[in-house]
Tab-separated table of C-alpha atoms in Angstrom:
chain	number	residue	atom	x	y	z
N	11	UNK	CA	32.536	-33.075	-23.444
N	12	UNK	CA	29.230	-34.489	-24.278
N	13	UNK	CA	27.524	-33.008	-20.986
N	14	UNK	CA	28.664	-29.606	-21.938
N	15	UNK	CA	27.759	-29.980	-25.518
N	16	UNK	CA	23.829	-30.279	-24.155
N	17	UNK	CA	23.679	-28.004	-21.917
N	18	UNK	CA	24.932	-26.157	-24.293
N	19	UNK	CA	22.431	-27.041	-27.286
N	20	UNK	CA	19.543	-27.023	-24.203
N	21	UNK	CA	20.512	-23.304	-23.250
N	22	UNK	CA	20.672	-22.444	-27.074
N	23	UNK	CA	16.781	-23.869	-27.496
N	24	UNK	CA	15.092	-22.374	-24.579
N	25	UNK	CA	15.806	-19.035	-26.265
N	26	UNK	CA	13.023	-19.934	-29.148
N	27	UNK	CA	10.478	-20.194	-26.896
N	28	UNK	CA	11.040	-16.103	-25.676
N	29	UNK	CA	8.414	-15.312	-23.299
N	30	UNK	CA	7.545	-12.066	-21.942
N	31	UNK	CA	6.964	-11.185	-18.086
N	32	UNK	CA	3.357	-9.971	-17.036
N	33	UNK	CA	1.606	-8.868	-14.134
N	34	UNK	CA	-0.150	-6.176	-11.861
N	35	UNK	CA	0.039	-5.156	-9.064
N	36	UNK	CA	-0.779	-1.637	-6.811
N	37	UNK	CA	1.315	0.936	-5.292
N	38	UNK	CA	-1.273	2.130	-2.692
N	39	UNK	CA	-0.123	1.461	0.726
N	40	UNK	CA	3.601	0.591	-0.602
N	41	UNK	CA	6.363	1.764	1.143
N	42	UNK	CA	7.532	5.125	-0.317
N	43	UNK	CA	10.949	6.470	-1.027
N	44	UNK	CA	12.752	9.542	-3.081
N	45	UNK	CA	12.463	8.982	-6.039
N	46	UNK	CA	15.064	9.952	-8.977
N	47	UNK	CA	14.568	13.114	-11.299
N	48	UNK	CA	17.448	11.949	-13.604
N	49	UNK	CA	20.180	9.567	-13.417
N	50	UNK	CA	22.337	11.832	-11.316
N	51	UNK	CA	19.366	13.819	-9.038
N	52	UNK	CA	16.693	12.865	-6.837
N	53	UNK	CA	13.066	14.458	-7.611
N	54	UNK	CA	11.722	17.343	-5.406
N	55	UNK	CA	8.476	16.352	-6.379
N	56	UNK	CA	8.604	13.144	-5.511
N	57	UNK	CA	9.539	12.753	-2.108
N	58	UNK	CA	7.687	10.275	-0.681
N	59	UNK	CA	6.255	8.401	-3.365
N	60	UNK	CA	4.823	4.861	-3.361
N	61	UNK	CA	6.898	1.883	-4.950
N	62	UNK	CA	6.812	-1.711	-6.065
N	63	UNK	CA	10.176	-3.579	-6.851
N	64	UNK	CA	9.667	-6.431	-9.688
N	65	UNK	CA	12.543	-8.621	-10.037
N	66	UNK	CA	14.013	-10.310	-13.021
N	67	UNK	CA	16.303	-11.366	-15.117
N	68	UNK	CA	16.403	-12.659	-19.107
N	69	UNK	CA	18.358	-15.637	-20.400
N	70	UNK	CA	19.365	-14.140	-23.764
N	71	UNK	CA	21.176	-10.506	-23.943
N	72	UNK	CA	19.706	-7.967	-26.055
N	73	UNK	CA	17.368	-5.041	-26.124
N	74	UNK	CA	14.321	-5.465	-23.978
N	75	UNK	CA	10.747	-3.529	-23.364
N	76	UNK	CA	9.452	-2.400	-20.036
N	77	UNK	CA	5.715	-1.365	-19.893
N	78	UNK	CA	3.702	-0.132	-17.104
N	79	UNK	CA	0.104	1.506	-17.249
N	80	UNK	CA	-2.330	2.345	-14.490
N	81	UNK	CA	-5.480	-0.504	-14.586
N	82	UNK	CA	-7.693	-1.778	-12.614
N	83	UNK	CA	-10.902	-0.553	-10.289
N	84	UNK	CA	-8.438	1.697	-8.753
N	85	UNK	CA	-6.298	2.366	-11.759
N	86	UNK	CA	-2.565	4.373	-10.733
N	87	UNK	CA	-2.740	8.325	-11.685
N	88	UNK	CA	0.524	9.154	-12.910
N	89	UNK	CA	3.344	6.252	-13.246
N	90	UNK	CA	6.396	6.235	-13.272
N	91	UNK	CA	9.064	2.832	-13.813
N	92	UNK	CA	12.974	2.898	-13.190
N	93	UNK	CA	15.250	0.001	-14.223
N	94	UNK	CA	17.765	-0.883	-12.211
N	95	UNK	CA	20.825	-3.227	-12.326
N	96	UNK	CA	22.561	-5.767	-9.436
N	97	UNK	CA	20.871	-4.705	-6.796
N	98	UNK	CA	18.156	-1.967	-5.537
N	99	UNK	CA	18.281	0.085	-2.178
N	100	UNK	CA	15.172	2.256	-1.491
N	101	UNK	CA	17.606	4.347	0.745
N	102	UNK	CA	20.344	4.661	-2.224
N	103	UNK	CA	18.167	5.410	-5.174
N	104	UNK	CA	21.074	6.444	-7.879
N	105	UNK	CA	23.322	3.439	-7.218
N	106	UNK	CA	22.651	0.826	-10.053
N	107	UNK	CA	20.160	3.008	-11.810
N	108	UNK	CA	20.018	2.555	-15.531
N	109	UNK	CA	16.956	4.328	-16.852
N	110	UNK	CA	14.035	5.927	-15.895
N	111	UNK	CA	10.585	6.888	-17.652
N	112	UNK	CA	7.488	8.686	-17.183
N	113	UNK	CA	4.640	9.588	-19.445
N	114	UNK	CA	3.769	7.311	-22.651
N	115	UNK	CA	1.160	7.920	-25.203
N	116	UNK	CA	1.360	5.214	-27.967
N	117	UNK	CA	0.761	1.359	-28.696
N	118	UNK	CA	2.165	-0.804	-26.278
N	119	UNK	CA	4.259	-3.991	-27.661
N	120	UNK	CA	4.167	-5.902	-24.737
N	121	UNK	CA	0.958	-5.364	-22.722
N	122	UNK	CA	-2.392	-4.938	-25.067
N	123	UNK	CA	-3.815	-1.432	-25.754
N	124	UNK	CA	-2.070	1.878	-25.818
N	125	UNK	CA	-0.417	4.179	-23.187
N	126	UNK	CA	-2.851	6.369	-21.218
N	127	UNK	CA	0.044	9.278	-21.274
N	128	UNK	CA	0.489	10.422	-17.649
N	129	UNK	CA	-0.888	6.733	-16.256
N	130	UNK	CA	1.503	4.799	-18.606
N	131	UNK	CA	4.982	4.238	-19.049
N	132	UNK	CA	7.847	2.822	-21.322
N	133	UNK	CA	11.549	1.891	-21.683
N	134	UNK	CA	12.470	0.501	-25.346
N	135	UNK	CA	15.660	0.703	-27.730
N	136	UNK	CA	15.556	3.647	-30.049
N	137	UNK	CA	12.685	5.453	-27.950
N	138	UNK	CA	13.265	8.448	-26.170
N	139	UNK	CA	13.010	7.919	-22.027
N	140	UNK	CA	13.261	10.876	-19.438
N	141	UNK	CA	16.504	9.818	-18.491
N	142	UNK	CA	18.869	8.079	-21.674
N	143	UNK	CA	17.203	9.858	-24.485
N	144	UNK	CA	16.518	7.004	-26.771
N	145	UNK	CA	19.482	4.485	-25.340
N	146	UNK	CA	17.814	2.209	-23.360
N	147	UNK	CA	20.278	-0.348	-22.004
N	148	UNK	CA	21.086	-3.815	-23.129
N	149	UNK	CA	20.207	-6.237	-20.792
N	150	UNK	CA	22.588	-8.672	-20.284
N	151	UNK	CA	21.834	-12.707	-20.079
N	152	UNK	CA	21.661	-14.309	-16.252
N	153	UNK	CA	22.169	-10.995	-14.852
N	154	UNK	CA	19.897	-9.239	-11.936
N	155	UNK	CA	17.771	-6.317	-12.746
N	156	UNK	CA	14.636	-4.675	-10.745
N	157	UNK	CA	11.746	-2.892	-12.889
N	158	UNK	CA	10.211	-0.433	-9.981
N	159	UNK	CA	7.090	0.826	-10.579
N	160	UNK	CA	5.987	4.346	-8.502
N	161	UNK	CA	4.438	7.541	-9.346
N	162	UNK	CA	5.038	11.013	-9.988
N	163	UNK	CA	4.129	12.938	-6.818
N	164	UNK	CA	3.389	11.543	-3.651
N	165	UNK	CA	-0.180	11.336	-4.100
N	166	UNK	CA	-0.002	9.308	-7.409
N	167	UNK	CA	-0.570	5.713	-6.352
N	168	UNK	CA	-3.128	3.103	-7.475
N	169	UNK	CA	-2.855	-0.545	-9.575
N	170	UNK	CA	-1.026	-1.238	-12.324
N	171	UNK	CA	-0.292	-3.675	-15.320
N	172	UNK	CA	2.971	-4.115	-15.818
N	173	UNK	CA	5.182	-6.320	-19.274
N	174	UNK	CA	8.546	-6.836	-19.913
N	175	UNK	CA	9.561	-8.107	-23.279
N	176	UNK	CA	9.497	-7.864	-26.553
N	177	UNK	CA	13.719	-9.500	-26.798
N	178	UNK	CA	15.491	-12.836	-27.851
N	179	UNK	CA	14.950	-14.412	-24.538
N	180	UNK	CA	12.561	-14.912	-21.992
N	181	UNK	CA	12.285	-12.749	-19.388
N	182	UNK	CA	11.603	-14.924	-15.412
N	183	UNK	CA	10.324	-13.305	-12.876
N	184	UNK	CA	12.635	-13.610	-9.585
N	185	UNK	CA	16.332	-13.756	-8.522
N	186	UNK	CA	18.833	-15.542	-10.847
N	187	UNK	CA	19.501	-18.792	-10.191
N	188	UNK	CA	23.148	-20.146	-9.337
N	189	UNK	CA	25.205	-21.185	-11.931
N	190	UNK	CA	24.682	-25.223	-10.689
N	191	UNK	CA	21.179	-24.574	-11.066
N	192	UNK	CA	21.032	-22.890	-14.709
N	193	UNK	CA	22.745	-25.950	-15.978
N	194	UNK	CA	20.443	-28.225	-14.517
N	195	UNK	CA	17.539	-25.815	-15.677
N	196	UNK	CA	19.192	-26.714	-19.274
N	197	UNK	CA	19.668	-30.379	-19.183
N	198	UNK	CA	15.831	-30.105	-18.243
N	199	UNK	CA	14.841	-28.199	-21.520
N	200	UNK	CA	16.672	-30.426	-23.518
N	201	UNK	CA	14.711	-33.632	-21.929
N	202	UNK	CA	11.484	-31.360	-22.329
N	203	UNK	CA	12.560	-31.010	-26.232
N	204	UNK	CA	12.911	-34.616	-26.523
N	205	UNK	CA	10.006	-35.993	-25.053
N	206	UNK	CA	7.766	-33.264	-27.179
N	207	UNK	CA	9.839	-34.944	-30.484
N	208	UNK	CA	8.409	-38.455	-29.717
């Protein structure tokens, strides 16, 4: 009873030390693939467009933010992020997709500055995306989701910032870990927590 009763309280801590997920990385010379219009349709537009898959997953459930905005020497011309949920297939882009967003003009909460318009994009609770209208799905705790970064057309390409954030939890970069593993991952916080007390 004891054992589960710290893993327990370690799993509960980690979640006040919420840290966000940032990077960057380019789309130029990515492989390419069709990407969606809508949650139901595939673009005509884009056809062919470049893509970068970003794995993750967050250890506390809740509403989370997904930036993206074209940086760099190279910076991207028009992007373009998807979220998606389980897995991601290039070749099946509608299963597991859960939102979708294009253009944002307005201060970003989880990477520094302000969107760019057609070079930025966003996915936040209570904000209006291209595909869920203002819904943008709860992510839930020590599940697998994929932030993919593209473009517009098939021409837009080029680097990229990229945050996800702004929740309860801390977002990790990656697969999720098995089950054995997360509670080991706890009994490690907890030690952590300890040895910062003395």
């Amino acid at each position: 009873m004891k054992k589960i009763a710290l893993i327990a309280l370690a799993l509960v801590s980690t979640g006040a030390f919420a840290q966000n997920l940032l990077g960057s990385g380019t789309t130029t010379g990515a492989p390419v693939w069709n990407r969606p219009s809508s949650l139901s349709s595939l673009s005509g537009v884009g056809t062919a467009t470049p893509y970068v898959v970003i794995p993750f997953w967050v250890d506390v459930t809740g509403s989370y933010v997904m930036e993206a905005n074209g940086a760099g020497a190279a910076p991207h011309t028009d992007t373009y992020i998807f979220l998606y949920g389980s897995s991601f297939n290039a070749a099946t882009p509608l299963t597991n997709l859960l939102d979708g967003d294009d253009d944002f003009s307005g201060t970003f909460t989880v990477l520094t500055g302000s969107g760019q318009g057609l070079a930025s994009s966003r996915m936040a609770a209570g904000e209006t995306s291209n595909f869920t209208g203002g819904t943008a799905p709860v992510l839930v705790a020590n599940s697998q989701y994929y932030l993919i970064v593209s473009g517009f057309g098939n021409t837009d390409q080029g680097s990229f910032d990229y945050g996800i954030g702004g929740g309860q939890g801390t977002v990790h970069a990656g697969a999720v870990p098995e089950p054995a593993t997360m509670a080991i991952l706890g009994v490690a916080a907890l030690a952590a927590a300890r040895r910062r007390k003395k």
